[in-house]
Tab-separated table of C-alpha atoms and ligand atoms in Angstrom:
chain	number	residue	atom	x	y	z
H	27	MET	CA	-17.262	-1.288	32.791
H	28	GLU	CA	-14.828	-4.162	33.157
H	29	ASN	CA	-13.016	-5.288	30.038
H	30	THR	CA	-14.154	-8.875	29.646
H	31	ILE	CA	-14.489	-11.496	26.949
H	32	PRO	CA	-16.261	-14.866	27.236
H	33	ASP	CA	-14.334	-17.509	29.244
H	34	PHE	CA	-14.414	-20.015	26.387
H	35	LEU	CA	-12.688	-17.510	24.073
H	36	LYS	CA	-10.095	-16.669	26.721
H	37	GLU	CA	-9.319	-20.380	27.003
H	38	LYS	CA	-9.052	-20.823	23.233
H	39	LEU	CA	-6.739	-17.814	22.858
H	40	ILE	CA	-4.460	-18.860	25.725
H	41	ASN	CA	-4.245	-22.375	24.257
H	42	GLN	CA	-3.427	-21.022	20.837
H	43	TYR	CA	-1.118	-18.123	21.659
H	44	GLY	CA	0.022	-18.508	25.310
H	45	GLN	CA	-0.651	-16.227	28.301
H	46	SER	CA	1.577	-13.275	27.439
H	47	GLU	CA	0.402	-12.950	23.813
H	48	PHE	CA	-3.185	-13.374	25.069
H	49	GLU	CA	-2.789	-10.357	27.353
H	50	LYS	CA	-1.622	-8.219	24.441
H	51	ILE	CA	-4.553	-9.408	22.318
H	52	LEU	CA	-6.921	-8.477	25.149
H	53	GLU	CA	-5.417	-4.989	25.308
H	54	GLY	CA	-5.838	-4.685	21.523
H	55	TYR	CA	-9.536	-5.565	21.782
H	56	PHE	CA	-10.243	-2.825	24.283
H	57	ILE	CA	-8.220	0.137	23.006
H	58	ASN	CA	-10.297	2.579	20.977
H	59	LYS	CA	-9.042	2.568	17.409
H	60	PRO	CA	-8.693	5.734	15.308
H	61	VAL	CA	-10.821	6.196	12.211
H	62	THR	CA	-9.060	5.056	9.043
H	63	LEU	CA	-9.976	5.666	5.433
H	64	ARG	CA	-9.128	4.516	1.946
H	65	VAL	CA	-8.962	7.037	-0.870
H	66	ASN	CA	-11.294	6.031	-3.693
H	67	THR	CA	-8.943	6.415	-6.652
H	68	ILE	CA	-11.855	5.996	-9.074
H	69	LYS	CA	-13.053	9.479	-8.082
H	70	SER	CA	-10.129	11.193	-6.409
H	71	ASN	CA	-6.497	10.854	-5.349
H	72	ILE	CA	-4.471	10.975	-2.164
H	73	GLN	CA	-3.320	14.566	-2.722
H	74	GLU	CA	-6.854	15.866	-3.173
H	75	VAL	CA	-8.094	14.029	-0.090
H	76	LYS	CA	-5.209	15.337	2.020
H	77	GLU	CA	-6.027	18.865	0.883
H	78	GLY	CA	-9.707	18.332	1.723
H	79	LEU	CA	-8.747	17.193	5.220
H	80	LYS	CA	-6.303	20.085	5.738
H	81	LYS	CA	-9.031	22.554	4.817
H	82	GLU	CA	-11.142	21.118	7.636
H	83	ASN	CA	-8.173	21.085	10.041
H	84	ILE	CA	-8.321	17.293	10.299
H	85	LYS	CA	-4.984	15.743	11.184
H	86	TYR	CA	-3.904	12.619	9.315
H	87	ASP	CA	-1.078	10.094	9.355
H	88	GLU	CA	0.127	8.005	6.431
H	89	VAL	CA	0.266	4.205	6.302
H	90	SER	CA	3.693	2.801	5.338
H	91	TRP	CA	2.363	-0.157	3.315
H	92	TYR	CA	-0.511	1.542	1.480
H	93	LYS	CA	-0.269	4.962	-0.127
H	94	ASP	CA	-4.041	5.300	-0.478
H	95	ALA	CA	-4.814	4.790	3.223
H	96	LEU	CA	-4.871	7.424	5.976
H	97	ILE	CA	-5.201	7.279	9.759
H	98	LEU	CA	-7.172	10.107	11.355
H	99	PRO	CA	-6.207	10.029	15.027
H	100	GLU	CA	-8.230	13.001	16.237
H	101	THR	CA	-11.578	12.819	14.495
H	102	THR	CA	-14.723	10.689	14.446
H	103	GLU	CA	-16.688	8.867	11.754
H	104	GLU	CA	-19.604	11.178	12.500
H	105	ILE	CA	-17.560	14.269	11.613
H	106	LEU	CA	-16.163	12.646	8.470
H	107	ARG	CA	-19.589	11.600	7.219
H	108	LYS	CA	-20.542	15.272	6.982
H	109	LEU	CA	-17.618	16.209	4.713
H	110	SER	CA	-18.042	16.601	0.967
H	111	ILE	CA	-15.164	14.127	0.308
H	112	TYR	CA	-17.278	11.515	2.106
H	113	GLU	CA	-20.612	12.500	0.591
H	114	GLU	CA	-19.164	12.462	-2.908
H	115	GLY	CA	-17.624	8.999	-2.456
H	116	ASN	CA	-14.028	10.186	-2.670
H	117	ILE	CA	-13.176	8.196	0.451
H	118	TYR	CA	-14.342	4.925	2.015
H	119	LEU	CA	-14.144	4.421	5.777
H	120	GLN	CA	-12.458	1.063	6.186
H	121	SER	CA	-10.310	-0.606	8.821
H	122	LEU	CA	-6.634	-0.988	7.915
H	123	SER	CA	-6.729	-4.775	8.301
H	124	SER	CA	-9.620	-5.115	5.900
H	125	MET	CA	-7.621	-3.316	3.196
H	126	ILE	CA	-5.088	-6.151	3.098
H	127	PRO	CA	-6.952	-8.938	1.197
H	128	PRO	CA	-7.532	-6.938	-2.042
H	129	ILE	CA	-3.892	-5.787	-2.014
H	130	ILE	CA	-2.783	-9.418	-1.784
H	131	LEU	CA	-5.166	-10.505	-4.559
H	132	GLU	CA	-3.841	-7.776	-6.934
H	133	PRO	CA	-6.885	-7.388	-9.179
H	134	LYS	CA	-5.986	-6.303	-12.711
H	135	GLU	CA	-7.806	-4.785	-15.676
H	136	LYS	CA	-9.991	-7.214	-17.652
H	137	GLU	CA	-9.706	-10.026	-15.123
H	138	ASN	CA	-12.858	-11.915	-14.225
H	139	ILE	CA	-13.042	-11.697	-10.461
H	140	LEU	CA	-15.503	-13.169	-7.961
H	141	ASP	CA	-16.069	-11.486	-4.610
H	142	MET	CA	-17.890	-14.343	-2.893
H	143	ALA	CA	-19.202	-12.665	0.269
H	144	ALA	CA	-19.246	-9.067	-0.748
H	145	ALA	CA	-21.501	-6.764	1.300
H	146	PRO	CA	-21.237	-3.984	2.281
H	147	GLY	CA	-18.581	-3.749	-0.418
H	148	GLY	CA	-15.428	-2.345	1.186
H	149	LYS	CA	-13.289	-4.862	-0.629
H	150	THR	CA	-15.359	-4.925	-3.837
H	151	THR	CA	-14.925	-1.189	-4.263
H	152	GLN	CA	-11.231	-1.448	-3.361
H	153	MET	CA	-10.720	-4.178	-5.986
H	154	ALA	CA	-12.482	-2.004	-8.550
H	155	ALA	CA	-10.201	0.908	-7.672
H	156	LEU	CA	-7.049	-1.244	-7.744
H	157	SER	CA	-7.933	-2.454	-11.251
H	158	ASN	CA	-8.591	1.110	-12.505
H	159	ASN	CA	-12.311	0.246	-12.495
H	160	LYS	CA	-11.648	-2.177	-15.344
H	161	ALA	CA	-11.830	-5.648	-13.798
H	162	TYR	CA	-15.056	-7.590	-14.397
H	163	ILE	CA	-16.211	-8.191	-10.842
H	164	THR	CA	-19.072	-10.453	-9.769
H	165	ALA	CA	-20.091	-9.560	-6.222
H	166	CYS	CA	-22.083	-12.288	-4.520
H	167	GLU	CA	-24.090	-11.669	-1.354
H	168	MET	CA	-26.849	-13.834	0.121
H	169	ASN	CA	-28.424	-11.285	2.443
H	170	LYS	CA	-30.927	-9.086	0.622
H	171	ILE	CA	-30.642	-6.027	2.854
H	172	ARG	CA	-26.859	-6.202	2.804
H	173	ALA	CA	-26.914	-6.624	-0.999
H	174	GLU	CA	-28.869	-3.347	-1.231
H	175	LYS	CA	-26.208	-1.628	0.874
H	176	LEU	CA	-23.573	-3.097	-1.459
H	177	LYS	CA	-25.338	-1.686	-4.529
H	178	TYR	CA	-25.612	1.712	-2.835
H	179	ASN	CA	-21.890	1.724	-2.037
H	180	LEU	CA	-20.932	0.649	-5.566
H	181	GLN	CA	-22.916	3.501	-7.010
H	182	LYS	CA	-21.627	6.062	-4.534
H	183	GLN	CA	-18.032	5.021	-5.215
H	184	GLY	CA	-18.529	5.250	-9.006
H	185	VAL	CA	-17.767	1.579	-9.615
H	186	GLY	CA	-18.580	0.604	-13.167
H	187	THR	CA	-18.131	-3.055	-13.891
H	188	VAL	CA	-19.635	-4.993	-10.990
H	189	ASN	CA	-22.442	-7.462	-11.355
H	190	VAL	CA	-24.240	-8.014	-8.025
H	191	MET	CA	-25.644	-11.517	-7.467
H	192	LEU	CA	-28.115	-12.082	-4.648
H	193	GLU	CA	-27.211	-15.712	-4.015
H	194	ASP	CA	-25.788	-18.171	-1.525
H	195	ALA	CA	-22.279	-18.522	-2.951
H	196	ARG	CA	-22.171	-22.175	-1.868
H	197	ARG	CA	-24.779	-22.800	-4.535
H	198	LEU	CA	-22.979	-21.154	-7.451
H	199	SER	CA	-22.824	-23.414	-10.486
H	200	ASN	CA	-19.586	-25.306	-11.006
H	201	PHE	CA	-19.717	-24.101	-14.622
H	202	PHE	CA	-18.463	-20.680	-13.509
H	203	SER	CA	-14.752	-20.060	-13.851
H	204	PHE	CA	-12.914	-17.047	-12.504
H	205	ASP	CA	-9.387	-15.636	-12.909
H	206	LYS	CA	-9.317	-14.559	-9.273
H	207	ILE	CA	-11.553	-15.031	-6.228
H	208	LEU	CA	-11.789	-13.150	-2.970
H	209	LEU	CA	-13.433	-15.160	-0.206
H	210	ASP	CA	-13.767	-12.718	2.686
H	211	ALA	CA	-15.644	-15.329	4.628
H	212	PRO	CA	-18.405	-14.885	7.212
H	213	CYS	CA	-16.748	-15.441	10.597
H	214	SER	CA	-17.114	-15.099	14.362
H	215	GLY	CA	-15.327	-11.730	14.328
H	216	SER	CA	-12.912	-12.934	17.024
H	217	GLY	CA	-10.348	-10.380	15.831
H	218	THR	CA	-12.720	-7.473	16.415
H	219	ASP	CA	-15.058	-5.718	18.806
H	220	ASN	CA	-17.519	-8.505	18.174
H	221	VAL	CA	-15.990	-10.455	21.082
H	222	LYS	CA	-17.752	-8.030	23.437
H	223	GLN	CA	-21.203	-8.736	21.984
H	224	THR	CA	-23.724	-11.159	23.450
H	225	ASN	CA	-23.976	-12.927	20.072
H	226	PHE	CA	-20.327	-14.010	20.322
H	227	THR	CA	-20.922	-17.670	21.186
H	228	LYS	CA	-19.433	-21.111	20.563
H	229	GLU	CA	-22.388	-21.715	18.254
H	230	LEU	CA	-21.427	-18.695	16.146
H	231	ILE	CA	-17.938	-20.140	15.734
H	232	GLU	CA	-19.330	-23.569	14.782
H	233	LYS	CA	-21.736	-22.047	12.264
H	234	SER	CA	-18.953	-19.938	10.756
H	235	ILE	CA	-16.616	-22.937	10.418
H	236	LYS	CA	-19.237	-24.882	8.485
H	237	ALA	CA	-19.892	-22.019	6.065
H	238	GLN	CA	-16.167	-21.271	5.642
H	239	GLU	CA	-15.410	-24.862	4.707
H	240	GLN	CA	-18.215	-25.044	2.162
H	241	LEU	CA	-17.416	-21.642	0.668
H	242	LEU	CA	-13.698	-22.390	0.283
H	243	ASP	CA	-14.480	-25.737	-1.308
H	244	LYS	CA	-16.764	-23.998	-3.831
H	245	ALA	CA	-14.163	-21.290	-4.488
H	246	LEU	CA	-11.535	-23.867	-5.384
H	247	LYS	CA	-13.976	-25.572	-7.740
H	248	ILE	CA	-14.742	-22.428	-9.708
H	249	LEU	CA	-11.271	-20.861	-9.758
H	250	LYS	CA	-9.403	-21.446	-13.029
H	251	PRO	CA	-6.412	-23.803	-12.750
H	252	GLY	CA	-3.126	-21.922	-12.357
H	253	LYS	CA	-4.927	-18.904	-10.859
H	254	THR	CA	-4.976	-17.462	-7.338
H	255	MET	CA	-7.530	-16.608	-4.691
H	256	VAL	CA	-7.477	-14.998	-1.263
H	257	TYR	CA	-9.172	-16.413	1.826
H	258	SER	CA	-9.666	-13.933	4.663
H	259	THR	CA	-11.569	-13.611	7.926
H	260	CYS	CA	-11.677	-11.093	10.778
H	261	SER	CA	-11.066	-13.978	13.158
H	262	ILE	CA	-7.792	-14.917	14.869
H	263	LEU	CA	-8.894	-18.450	15.805
H	264	LYS	CA	-7.066	-21.169	13.924
H	265	GLU	CA	-10.246	-23.250	13.630
H	266	GLU	CA	-11.659	-20.554	11.311
H	267	ASN	CA	-8.380	-20.045	9.481
H	268	GLU	CA	-5.521	-22.523	9.181
H	269	GLU	CA	-7.709	-25.501	10.089
H	270	ILE	CA	-10.161	-24.614	7.307
H	271	LEU	CA	-7.267	-24.383	4.842
H	272	ASN	CA	-5.821	-27.709	6.004
H	273	LYS	CA	-9.180	-29.472	5.638
H	274	VAL	CA	-10.204	-28.042	2.276
H	275	LEU	CA	-6.857	-27.791	0.485
H	276	LYS	CA	-6.407	-31.546	0.997
H	277	LYS	CA	-9.352	-32.123	-1.347
H	278	HIS	CA	-7.970	-29.922	-4.132
H	279	LYS	CA	-4.749	-29.419	-6.018
H	280	ALA	CA	-3.869	-26.123	-4.415
H	281	SER	CA	-1.001	-24.576	-2.501
H	282	ILE	CA	-0.339	-21.599	-0.235
H	283	GLN	CA	1.448	-18.693	-1.875
H	284	PRO	CA	3.501	-16.887	0.783
H	285	ILE	CA	2.529	-13.332	1.741
H	286	GLU	CA	5.864	-11.627	2.267
H	287	ASN	CA	5.688	-7.921	1.727
H	288	LEU	CA	3.679	-6.595	4.683
H	289	LEU	CA	6.324	-6.631	7.392
H	290	ASP	CA	5.196	-3.385	9.068
H	291	ILE	CA	1.949	-4.987	10.200
H	292	PRO	CA	1.763	-6.424	13.757
H	293	GLN	CA	1.373	-10.181	13.472
H	294	LEU	CA	0.417	-13.229	15.493
H	295	PRO	CA	2.156	-16.567	14.965
H	296	VAL	CA	0.536	-18.804	12.345
H	297	THR	CA	0.595	-22.572	11.894
H	298	ILE	CA	0.812	-22.402	8.081
H	299	LYS	CA	3.932	-20.632	6.857
H	300	GLY	CA	3.210	-17.816	4.450
H	301	THR	CA	-0.233	-16.963	5.800
H	302	LEU	CA	-0.775	-13.708	7.681
H	303	CYS	CA	-2.578	-13.197	10.989
H	304	VAL	CA	-2.842	-9.545	12.015
H	305	LYS	CA	-2.703	-8.959	15.748
H	306	PRO	CA	-5.424	-6.805	17.359
H	307	THR	CA	-3.666	-3.604	18.504
H	308	ALA	CA	-4.391	0.079	19.035
H	309	LEU	CA	-4.427	0.485	15.242
H	310	TYR	CA	-5.380	-2.885	13.776
H	311	GLU	CA	-8.207	-5.325	14.202
H	312	GLY	CA	-7.382	-9.016	14.164
H	313	PHE	CA	-7.511	-10.479	10.661
H	314	PHE	CA	-6.346	-13.559	8.794
H	315	VAL	CA	-5.275	-13.616	5.144
H	316	ALA	CA	-4.071	-16.488	2.960
H	317	LYS	CA	-3.205	-16.524	-0.732
H	318	ILE	CA	-3.940	-19.807	-2.462
H	319	LYS	CA	-2.983	-21.019	-5.924
H	320	LYS	CA	-5.035	-23.701	-7.662
H	321	THR	CA	-2.325	-25.756	-9.285
H	322	SER	CA	-4.469	-27.848	-11.615
C	279	LIG	N1	-16.247	-8.403	2.038
C	279	LIG	C1	-17.141	-7.514	2.734
C	279	LIG	C2	-16.531	-6.133	2.774
C	279	LIG	O1	-15.313	-5.994	2.659
C	279	LIG	O2	-17.280	-5.166	2.868
C	279	LIG	C3	-17.480	-8.035	4.129
C	279	LIG	C4	-18.037	-9.411	4.086
C	279	LIG	S1	-18.665	-10.016	5.597
C	279	LIG	C5	-17.234	-10.573	6.367
C	279	LIG	C6	-19.409	-11.488	5.074
C	279	LIG	C7	-20.633	-11.299	4.186
C	279	LIG	O3	-20.939	-12.573	3.611
C	279	LIG	C8	-21.899	-10.872	4.897
C	279	LIG	O4	-22.437	-9.770	4.220
C	279	LIG	C9	-22.831	-12.077	4.782
C	279	LIG	O5	-24.192	-11.716	4.660
C	279	LIG	C10	-22.316	-12.735	3.533
C	279	LIG	N2	-22.516	-14.195	3.427
C	279	LIG	C11	-22.493	-15.105	4.419
C	279	LIG	N3	-22.652	-16.337	3.925
C	279	LIG	C12	-22.756	-16.209	2.571
C	279	LIG	C13	-22.946	-17.120	1.499
C	279	LIG	N4	-23.063	-18.420	1.739
C	279	LIG	N5	-23.036	-16.647	0.237
C	279	LIG	C14	-22.932	-15.311	0.003
C	279	LIG	N6	-22.766	-14.393	0.973
C	279	LIG	C15	-22.670	-14.834	2.250
């Protein structure tokens, strides 16, 4: 089958990144990516997981910027799902790009953290692990079936202190106040395989933009002054990323905090300095991450 994406997306990407970068992005979309996993440090540790993989003769590579992540170049998700380390919740299958937002947010013990769009819980469980299972996390999800999947994953991963809220996060009361917020926003998925699906349409992008704007506005209302949040999407279109930040940050006293320490990750140019746009490659899916501080 020919490797194609919709014409309107091709046009947007060429406009945004130029022809030669576009061709690399296209290659990234169509190369099969290896399975990647995150060690669930609530239940296990990297050494134990490596030993479990060795016992099964499964080859792994390390990830320079994250000691708890592994790349498994020669196996499949299906094989991994049958292993005891998977069944017991010692690992979580997660793309490398999607591990970045929680690392940037740096959740700590006893902090009150909101995960605004949480299911199926890859980043909720990662934030729990990063805070030694001691942050107070509220995980909000508006889709009932996805919220059930989130609860299942929380339990399987041994996460203790998460309160799941089945709610449209845009409607959260302004009386809430959080120390940190992760807004891993609903998006078109233009950094991922989703570009090959029939539901990848201009309308999906428009719908995502509307939700992203409203969700970010709410996040900045309920974040405590002086505290930080992370905005992320698996889109590489600036209308879902930098343009959302430009529109919403204008209405609040908030500023971008530069992301500086992830130099090994392939990146696309960004229009707001200090934000990070991961380039789709053989290893990474396209992703956007911004750290924002509410100044007052
Ligand atoms: N953070 C998740 C993870 O790492 O596993 C992935 C989140 S996915 C990108 C976006 C999620 O947001 C979907 O599960 C979707 O149902 C949910 N969602 C979309 N709009 C929402 C809203 N207004 N309030 C709460 N959840 C929402």
